[in-house]
Coordinates of N, CA and C and ligand atoms in Angstrom, one line a residue:
X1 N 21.6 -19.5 54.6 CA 20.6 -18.8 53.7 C 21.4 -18.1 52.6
X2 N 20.4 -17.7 51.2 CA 21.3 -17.2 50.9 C 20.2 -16.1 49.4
X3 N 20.5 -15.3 49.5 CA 19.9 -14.1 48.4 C 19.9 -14.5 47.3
X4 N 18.9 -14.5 46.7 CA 18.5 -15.1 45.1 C 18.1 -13.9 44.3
X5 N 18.0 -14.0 42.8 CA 17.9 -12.7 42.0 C 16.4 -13.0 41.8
X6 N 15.9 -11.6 42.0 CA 14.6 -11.3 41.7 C 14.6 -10.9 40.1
X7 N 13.6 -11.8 39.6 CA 13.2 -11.3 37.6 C 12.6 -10.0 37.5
X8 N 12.8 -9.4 36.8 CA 12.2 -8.3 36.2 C 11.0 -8.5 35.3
X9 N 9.8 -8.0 35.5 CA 9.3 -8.5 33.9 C 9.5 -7.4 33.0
X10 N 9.2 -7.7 31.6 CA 8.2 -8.7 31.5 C 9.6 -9.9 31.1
X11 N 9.4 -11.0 31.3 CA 9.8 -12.5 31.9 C 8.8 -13.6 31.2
X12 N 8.7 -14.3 30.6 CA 7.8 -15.7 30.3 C 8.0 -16.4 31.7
X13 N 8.8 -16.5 32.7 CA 8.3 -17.1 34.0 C 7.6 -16.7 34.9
X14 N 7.4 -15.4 35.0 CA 6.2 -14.6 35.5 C 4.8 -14.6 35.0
X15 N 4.9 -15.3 33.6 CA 3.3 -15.3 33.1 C 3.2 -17.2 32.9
X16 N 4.2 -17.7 33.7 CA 4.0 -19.4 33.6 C 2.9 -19.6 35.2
X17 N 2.1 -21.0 35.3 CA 1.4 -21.0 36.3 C 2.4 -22.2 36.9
X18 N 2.5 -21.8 38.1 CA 3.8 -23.0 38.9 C 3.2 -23.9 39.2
X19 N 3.9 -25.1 39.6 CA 3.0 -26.5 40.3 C 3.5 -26.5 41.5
X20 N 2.3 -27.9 42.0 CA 2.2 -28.0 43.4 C 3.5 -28.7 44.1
X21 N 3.5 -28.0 44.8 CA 4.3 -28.8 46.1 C 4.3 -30.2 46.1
X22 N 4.6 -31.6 45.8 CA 4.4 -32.7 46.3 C 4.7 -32.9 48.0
X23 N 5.7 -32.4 48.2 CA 6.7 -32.7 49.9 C 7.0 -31.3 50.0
X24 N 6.4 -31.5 51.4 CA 7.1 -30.3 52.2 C 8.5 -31.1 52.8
X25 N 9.7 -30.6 52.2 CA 10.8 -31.4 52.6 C 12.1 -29.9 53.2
X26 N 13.4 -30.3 52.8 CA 14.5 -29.6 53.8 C 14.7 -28.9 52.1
X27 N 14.8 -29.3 50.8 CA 14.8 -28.4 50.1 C 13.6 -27.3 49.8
X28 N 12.2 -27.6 50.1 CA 11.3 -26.0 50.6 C 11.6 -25.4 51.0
X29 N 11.7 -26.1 52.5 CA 12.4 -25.2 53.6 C 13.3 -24.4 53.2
X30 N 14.2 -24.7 52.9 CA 15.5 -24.0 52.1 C 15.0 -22.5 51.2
X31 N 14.4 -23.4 50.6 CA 13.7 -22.2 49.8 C 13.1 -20.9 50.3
X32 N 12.9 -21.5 51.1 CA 11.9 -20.3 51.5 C 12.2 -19.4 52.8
X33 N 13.7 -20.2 53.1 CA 14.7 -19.1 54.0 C 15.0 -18.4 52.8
X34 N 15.5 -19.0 51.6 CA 16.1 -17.7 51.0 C 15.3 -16.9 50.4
X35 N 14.2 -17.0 50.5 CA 12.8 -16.2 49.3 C 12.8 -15.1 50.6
X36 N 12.8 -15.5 51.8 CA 12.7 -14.9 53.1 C 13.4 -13.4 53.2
X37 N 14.8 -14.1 52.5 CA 16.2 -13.4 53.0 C 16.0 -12.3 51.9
X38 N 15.7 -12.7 50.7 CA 15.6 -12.3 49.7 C 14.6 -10.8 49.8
X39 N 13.6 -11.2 50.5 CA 12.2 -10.4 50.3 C 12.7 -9.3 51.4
X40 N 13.6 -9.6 52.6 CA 14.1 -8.7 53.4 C 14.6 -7.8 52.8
X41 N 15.8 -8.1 52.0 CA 16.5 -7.3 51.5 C 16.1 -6.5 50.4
X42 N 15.0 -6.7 49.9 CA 14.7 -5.7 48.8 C 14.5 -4.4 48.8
X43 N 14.0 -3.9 50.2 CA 13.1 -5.3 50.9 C 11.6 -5.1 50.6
X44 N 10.7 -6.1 51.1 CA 9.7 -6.3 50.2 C 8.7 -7.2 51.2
X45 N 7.5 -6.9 51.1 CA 6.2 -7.7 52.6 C 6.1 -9.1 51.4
X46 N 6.5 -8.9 50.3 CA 6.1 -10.6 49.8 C 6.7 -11.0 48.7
X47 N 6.8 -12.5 48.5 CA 7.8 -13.0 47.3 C 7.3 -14.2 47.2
X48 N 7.3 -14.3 46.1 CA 6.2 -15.6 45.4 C 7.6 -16.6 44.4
X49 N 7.9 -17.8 44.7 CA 9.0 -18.7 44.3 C 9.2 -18.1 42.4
X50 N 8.0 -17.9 41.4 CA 8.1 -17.7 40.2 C 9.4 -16.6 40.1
X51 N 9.2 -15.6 41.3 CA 10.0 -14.5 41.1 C 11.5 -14.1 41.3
X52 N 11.7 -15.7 41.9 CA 13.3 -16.1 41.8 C 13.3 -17.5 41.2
X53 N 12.6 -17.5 39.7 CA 12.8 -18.5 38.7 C 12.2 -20.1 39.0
X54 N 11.6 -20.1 40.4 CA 10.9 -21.2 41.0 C 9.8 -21.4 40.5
X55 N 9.4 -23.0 39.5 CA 7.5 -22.7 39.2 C 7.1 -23.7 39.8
X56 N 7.1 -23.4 41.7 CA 6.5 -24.2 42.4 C 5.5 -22.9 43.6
X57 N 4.6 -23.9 43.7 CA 3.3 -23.2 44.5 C 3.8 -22.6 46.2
X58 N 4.9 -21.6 46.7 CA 5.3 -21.5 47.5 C 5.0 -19.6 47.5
X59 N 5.0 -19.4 48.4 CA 5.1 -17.7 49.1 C 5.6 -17.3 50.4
X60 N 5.7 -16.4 50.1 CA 6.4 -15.9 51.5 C 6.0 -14.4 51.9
X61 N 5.8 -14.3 53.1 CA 5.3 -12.8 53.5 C 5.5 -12.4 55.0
X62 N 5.7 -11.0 55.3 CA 5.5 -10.3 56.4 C 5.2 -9.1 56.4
X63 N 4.0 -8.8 56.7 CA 3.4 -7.5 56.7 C 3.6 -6.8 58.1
X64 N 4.7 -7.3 59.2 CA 4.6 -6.2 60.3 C 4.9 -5.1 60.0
X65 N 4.8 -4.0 61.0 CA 5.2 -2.5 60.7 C 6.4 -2.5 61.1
X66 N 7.1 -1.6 60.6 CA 8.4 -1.1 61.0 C 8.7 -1.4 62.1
X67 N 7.9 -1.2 63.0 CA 8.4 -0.7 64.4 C 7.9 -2.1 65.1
X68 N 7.4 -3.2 64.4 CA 6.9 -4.3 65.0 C 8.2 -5.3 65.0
X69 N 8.2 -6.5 65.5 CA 8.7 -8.0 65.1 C 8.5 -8.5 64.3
X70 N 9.5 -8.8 63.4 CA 9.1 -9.3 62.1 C 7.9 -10.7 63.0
X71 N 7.2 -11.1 61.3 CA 6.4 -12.0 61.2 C 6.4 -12.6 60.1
X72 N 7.8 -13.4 59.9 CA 7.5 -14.1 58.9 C 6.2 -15.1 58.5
X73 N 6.0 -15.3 57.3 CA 4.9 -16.5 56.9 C 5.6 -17.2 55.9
X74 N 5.5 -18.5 56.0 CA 5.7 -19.0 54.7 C 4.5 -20.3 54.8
X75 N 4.0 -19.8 53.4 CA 3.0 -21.0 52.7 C 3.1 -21.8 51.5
X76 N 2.7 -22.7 51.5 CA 2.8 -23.7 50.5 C 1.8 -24.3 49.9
X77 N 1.5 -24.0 48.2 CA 0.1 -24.3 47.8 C -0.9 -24.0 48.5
X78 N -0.4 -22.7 48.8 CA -1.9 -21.8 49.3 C -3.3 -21.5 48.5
X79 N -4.1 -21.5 49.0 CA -5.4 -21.8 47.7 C -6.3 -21.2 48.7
X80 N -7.2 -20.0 47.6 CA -8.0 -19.2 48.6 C -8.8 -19.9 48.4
X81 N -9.8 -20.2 49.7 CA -11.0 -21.0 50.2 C -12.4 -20.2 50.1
X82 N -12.2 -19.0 49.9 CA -12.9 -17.7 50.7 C -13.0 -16.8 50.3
X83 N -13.3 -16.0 49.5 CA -13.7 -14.6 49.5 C -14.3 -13.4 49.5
X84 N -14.1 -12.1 50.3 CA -15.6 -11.2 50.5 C -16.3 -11.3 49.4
X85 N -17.7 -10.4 49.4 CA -17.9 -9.9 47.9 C -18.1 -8.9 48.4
X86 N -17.3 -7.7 49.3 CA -16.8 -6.5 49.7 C -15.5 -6.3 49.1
X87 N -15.5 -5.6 48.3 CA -14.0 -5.1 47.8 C -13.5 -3.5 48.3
X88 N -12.0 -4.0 47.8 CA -11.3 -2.7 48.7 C -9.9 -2.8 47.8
X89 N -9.8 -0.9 47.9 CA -9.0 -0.8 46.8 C -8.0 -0.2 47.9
X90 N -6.5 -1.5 46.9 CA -4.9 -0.4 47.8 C -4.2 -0.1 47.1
X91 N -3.1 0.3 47.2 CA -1.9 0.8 46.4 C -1.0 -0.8 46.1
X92 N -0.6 -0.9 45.4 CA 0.5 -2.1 44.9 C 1.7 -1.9 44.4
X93 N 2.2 -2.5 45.1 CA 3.8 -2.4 43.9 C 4.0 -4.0 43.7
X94 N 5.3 -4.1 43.1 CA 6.0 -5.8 42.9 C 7.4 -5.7 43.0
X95 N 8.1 -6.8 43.3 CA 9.6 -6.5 43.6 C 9.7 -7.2 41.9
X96 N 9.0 -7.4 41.2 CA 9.4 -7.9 39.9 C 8.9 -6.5 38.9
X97 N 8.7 -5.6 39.5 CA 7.6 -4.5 38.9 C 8.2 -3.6 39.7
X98 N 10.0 -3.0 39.5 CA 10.4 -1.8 40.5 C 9.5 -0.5 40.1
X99 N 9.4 0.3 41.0 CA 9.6 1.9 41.3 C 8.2 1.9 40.5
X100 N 7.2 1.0 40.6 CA 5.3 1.6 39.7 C 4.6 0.8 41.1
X101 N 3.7 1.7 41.1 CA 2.4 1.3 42.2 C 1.7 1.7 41.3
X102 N 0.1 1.3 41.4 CA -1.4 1.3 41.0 C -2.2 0.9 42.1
X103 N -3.1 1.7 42.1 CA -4.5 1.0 42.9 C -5.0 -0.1 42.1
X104 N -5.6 -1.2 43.6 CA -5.9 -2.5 42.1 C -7.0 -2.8 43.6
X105 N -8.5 -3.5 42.7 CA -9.6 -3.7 43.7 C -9.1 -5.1 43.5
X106 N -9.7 -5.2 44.7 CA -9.4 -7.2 45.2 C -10.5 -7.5 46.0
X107 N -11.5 -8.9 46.4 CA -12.0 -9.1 47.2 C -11.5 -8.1 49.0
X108 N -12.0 -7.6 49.9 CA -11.5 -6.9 51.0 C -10.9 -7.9 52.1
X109 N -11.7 -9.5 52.1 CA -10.9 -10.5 52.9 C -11.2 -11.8 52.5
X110 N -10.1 -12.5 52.7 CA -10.2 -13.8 52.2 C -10.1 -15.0 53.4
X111 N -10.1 -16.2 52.9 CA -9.2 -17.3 54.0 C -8.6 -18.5 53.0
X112 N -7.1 -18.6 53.5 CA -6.7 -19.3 52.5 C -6.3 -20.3 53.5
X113 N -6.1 -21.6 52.5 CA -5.5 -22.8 52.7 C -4.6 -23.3 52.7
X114 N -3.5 -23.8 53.4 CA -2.4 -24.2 52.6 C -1.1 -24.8 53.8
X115 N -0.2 -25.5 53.5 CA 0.7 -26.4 54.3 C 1.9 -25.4 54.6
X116 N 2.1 -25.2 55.9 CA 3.1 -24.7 56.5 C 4.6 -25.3 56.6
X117 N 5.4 -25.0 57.0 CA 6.6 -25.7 56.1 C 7.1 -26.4 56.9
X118 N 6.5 -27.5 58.0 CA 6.6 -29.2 58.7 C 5.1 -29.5 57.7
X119 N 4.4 -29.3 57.0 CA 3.8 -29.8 55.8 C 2.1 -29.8 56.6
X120 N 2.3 -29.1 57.6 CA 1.1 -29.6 58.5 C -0.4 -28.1 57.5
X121 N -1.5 -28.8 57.8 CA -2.4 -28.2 56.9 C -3.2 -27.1 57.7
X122 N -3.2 -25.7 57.3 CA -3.2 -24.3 57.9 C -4.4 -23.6 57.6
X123 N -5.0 -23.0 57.9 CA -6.1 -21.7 57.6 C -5.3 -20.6 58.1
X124 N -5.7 -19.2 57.3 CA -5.4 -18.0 57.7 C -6.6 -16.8 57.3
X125 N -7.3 -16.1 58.0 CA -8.1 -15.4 57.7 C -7.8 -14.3 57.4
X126 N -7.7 -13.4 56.2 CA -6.8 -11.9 56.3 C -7.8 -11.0 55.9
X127 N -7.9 -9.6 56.2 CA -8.3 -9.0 55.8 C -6.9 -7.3 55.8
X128 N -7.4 -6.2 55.1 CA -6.6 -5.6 55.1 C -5.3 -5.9 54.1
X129 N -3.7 -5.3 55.1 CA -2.3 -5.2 54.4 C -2.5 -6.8 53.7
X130 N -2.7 -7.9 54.9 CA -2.5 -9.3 54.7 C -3.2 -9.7 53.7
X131 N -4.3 -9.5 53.7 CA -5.8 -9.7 52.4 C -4.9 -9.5 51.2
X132 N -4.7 -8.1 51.0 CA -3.7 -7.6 49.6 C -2.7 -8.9 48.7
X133 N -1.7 -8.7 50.3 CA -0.7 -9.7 50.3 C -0.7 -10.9 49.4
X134 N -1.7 -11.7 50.2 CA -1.9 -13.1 49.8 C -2.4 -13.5 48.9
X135 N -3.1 -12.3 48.2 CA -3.6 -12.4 46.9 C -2.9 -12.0 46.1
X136 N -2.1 -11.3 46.5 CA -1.0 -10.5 45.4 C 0.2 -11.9 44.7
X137 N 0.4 -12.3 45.5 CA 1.3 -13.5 46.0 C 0.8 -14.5 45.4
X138 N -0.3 -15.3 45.7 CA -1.2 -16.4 45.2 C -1.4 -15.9 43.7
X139 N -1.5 -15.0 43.2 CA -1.8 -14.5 41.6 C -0.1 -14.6 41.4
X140 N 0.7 -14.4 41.5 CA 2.1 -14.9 41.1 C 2.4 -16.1 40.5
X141 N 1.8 -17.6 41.5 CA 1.4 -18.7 41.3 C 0.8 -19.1 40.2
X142 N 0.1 -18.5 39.9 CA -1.0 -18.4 38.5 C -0.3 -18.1 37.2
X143 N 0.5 -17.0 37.6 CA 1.2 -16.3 36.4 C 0.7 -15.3 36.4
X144 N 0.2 -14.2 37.2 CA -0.7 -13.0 37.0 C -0.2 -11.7 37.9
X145 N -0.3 -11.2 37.9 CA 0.9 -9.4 38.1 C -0.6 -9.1 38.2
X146 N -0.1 -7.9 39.2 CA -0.7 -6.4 39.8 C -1.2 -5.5 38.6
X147 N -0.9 -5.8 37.7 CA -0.7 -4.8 36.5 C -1.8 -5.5 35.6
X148 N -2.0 -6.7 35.3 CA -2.8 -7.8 35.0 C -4.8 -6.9 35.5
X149 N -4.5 -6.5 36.6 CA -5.9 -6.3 36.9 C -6.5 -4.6 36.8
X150 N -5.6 -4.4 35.9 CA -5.5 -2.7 35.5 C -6.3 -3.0 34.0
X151 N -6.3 -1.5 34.0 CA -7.0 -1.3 32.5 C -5.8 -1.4 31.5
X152 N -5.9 -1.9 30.4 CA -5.1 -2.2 29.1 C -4.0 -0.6 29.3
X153 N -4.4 0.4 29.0 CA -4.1 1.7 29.0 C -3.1 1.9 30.0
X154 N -3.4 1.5 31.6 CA -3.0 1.6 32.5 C -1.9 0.7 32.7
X155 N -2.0 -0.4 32.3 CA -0.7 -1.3 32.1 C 0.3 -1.4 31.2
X156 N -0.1 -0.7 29.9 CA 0.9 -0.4 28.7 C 1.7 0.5 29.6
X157 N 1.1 1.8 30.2 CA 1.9 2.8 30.9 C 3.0 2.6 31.7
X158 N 2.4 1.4 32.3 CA 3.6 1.0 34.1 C 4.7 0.1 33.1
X159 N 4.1 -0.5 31.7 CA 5.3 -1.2 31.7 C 6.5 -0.9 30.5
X160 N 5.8 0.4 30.0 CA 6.7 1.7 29.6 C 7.5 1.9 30.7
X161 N 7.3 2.9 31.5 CA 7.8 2.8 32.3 C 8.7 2.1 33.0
X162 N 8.6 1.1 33.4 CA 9.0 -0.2 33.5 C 10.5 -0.3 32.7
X163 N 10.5 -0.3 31.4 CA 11.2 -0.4 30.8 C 11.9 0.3 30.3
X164 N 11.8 1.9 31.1 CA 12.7 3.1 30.9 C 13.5 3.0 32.3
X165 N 13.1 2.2 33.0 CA 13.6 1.9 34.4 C 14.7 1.2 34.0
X166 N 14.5 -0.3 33.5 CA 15.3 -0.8 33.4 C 16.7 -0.2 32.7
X167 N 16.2 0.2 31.4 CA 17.3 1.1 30.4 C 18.3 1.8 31.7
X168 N 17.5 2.8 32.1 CA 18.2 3.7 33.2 C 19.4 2.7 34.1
X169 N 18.9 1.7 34.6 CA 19.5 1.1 35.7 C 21.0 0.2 34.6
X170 N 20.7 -0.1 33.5 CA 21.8 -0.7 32.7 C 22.5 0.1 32.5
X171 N 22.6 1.8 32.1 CA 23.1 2.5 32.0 C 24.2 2.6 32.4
Ligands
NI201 NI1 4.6 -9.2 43.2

C-alpha cells in the first residue's frame, strides 16, 4: 500500500466529473488500498479517487467510532438509487478543504448502487454519519465540494480562508 497526496482546492480536478469504472480489476483494488491508507492517515471517514488526482468513479469510507473496528467500504460507480424527501442538516469538512466545516442540508437517507471491489453488484441503505458520507463522496465524482451547496457568501468565506491556510502552511 502506499499514501497518495491529497489536492487542495481550489484544483480544476476537483470541479472535473470522473468516469466509470470499466473493470473491477488488481489495479482498483490497488487503488483503493491506497485511497484507504490515505484516508486513515489524514485521517479522514472518506476519500473520493478525484482527490488524489484519479477521474475515475471510486470512494472509499469508514464511519466507525473511535472506539469501534474499523469498517472499511470501498465502492465503485456508486449511484444513488434513492432518496428521502426528509432532510437533515450536519457539519462537513473535506480532506481537500483543510481546517473549514459548514452545515450543509442533504436528503436524511439514501440507497446507493454500486460494485464492490470482486466487481460483484451491491445495495447499501444509509442514513445518518453514512447518509452524509456517501453523498459527500458521490458529489466528488461529479466534481462538486461541500462548499458547492452553501450560499455564494458562505463559500467565498471558507475559501478565503482556505487560502490563508494554505499561505500559512507554505510559510
Ligand atoms: Ni470531501
Amino acid at each position: 500500500m502506499a499514501k497518495l497526496n491529497i489536492i487542495i482546492a481550489p484544483d480544476p480536478v476537483l470541479k472535473t466529473k470522473a468516469r466509470k469504472v470499466e473493470k473491477v480489476d488488481d489495479r482498483i483494488r490497488k487503488l483503493m488500498d491506497d485511497m484507504l491508507e490515505t484516508m486513515y492517515a489524514a485521517p479522514g471517514v472518506g476519500l473520493a479517487a478525484p482527490q488524489v488526482g484519479v477521474l475515475e468513479r471510486v470512494i472509499v469510507l469508514d464511519v466507525a467510532g473511535k472506539d469501534e473496528e474499523p469498517r472499511p467500504m470501498r465502492l465503485v460507480n456508486p449511484e444513488i438509487v434513492w432518496a428521502s424527501e426528509d432532510l437533515a442538516v450536519a457539519q462537513e469538512g473535506c480532506l481537500s478543504i483543510p481546517e473549514q466545516w459548514a452545515d450543509v442540508t442533504r436528503p436524511a437517507a439514501v440507497k446507493v448502487r454500486y460494485l464492490d471491489e470482486n466487481g460483484t453488484q451491491r445495495e447499501v441503505e444509509a442514513d445518518g454519519l453514512l447518509a452524509v458520507c456517501l453523498q459527500h463522496e458521490i458529489d466528488h465524482l461529479d466534481g462538486v465540494l461541500f462548499v458547492d451547496h452553501l450560499s455564494p457568501l458562505k463559500r467565498n468565506m471558507i475559501m478565503r480562508k482556505l487560502a490563508k491556510w494554505k499561505k500559512s502552511q507554505a510559510a
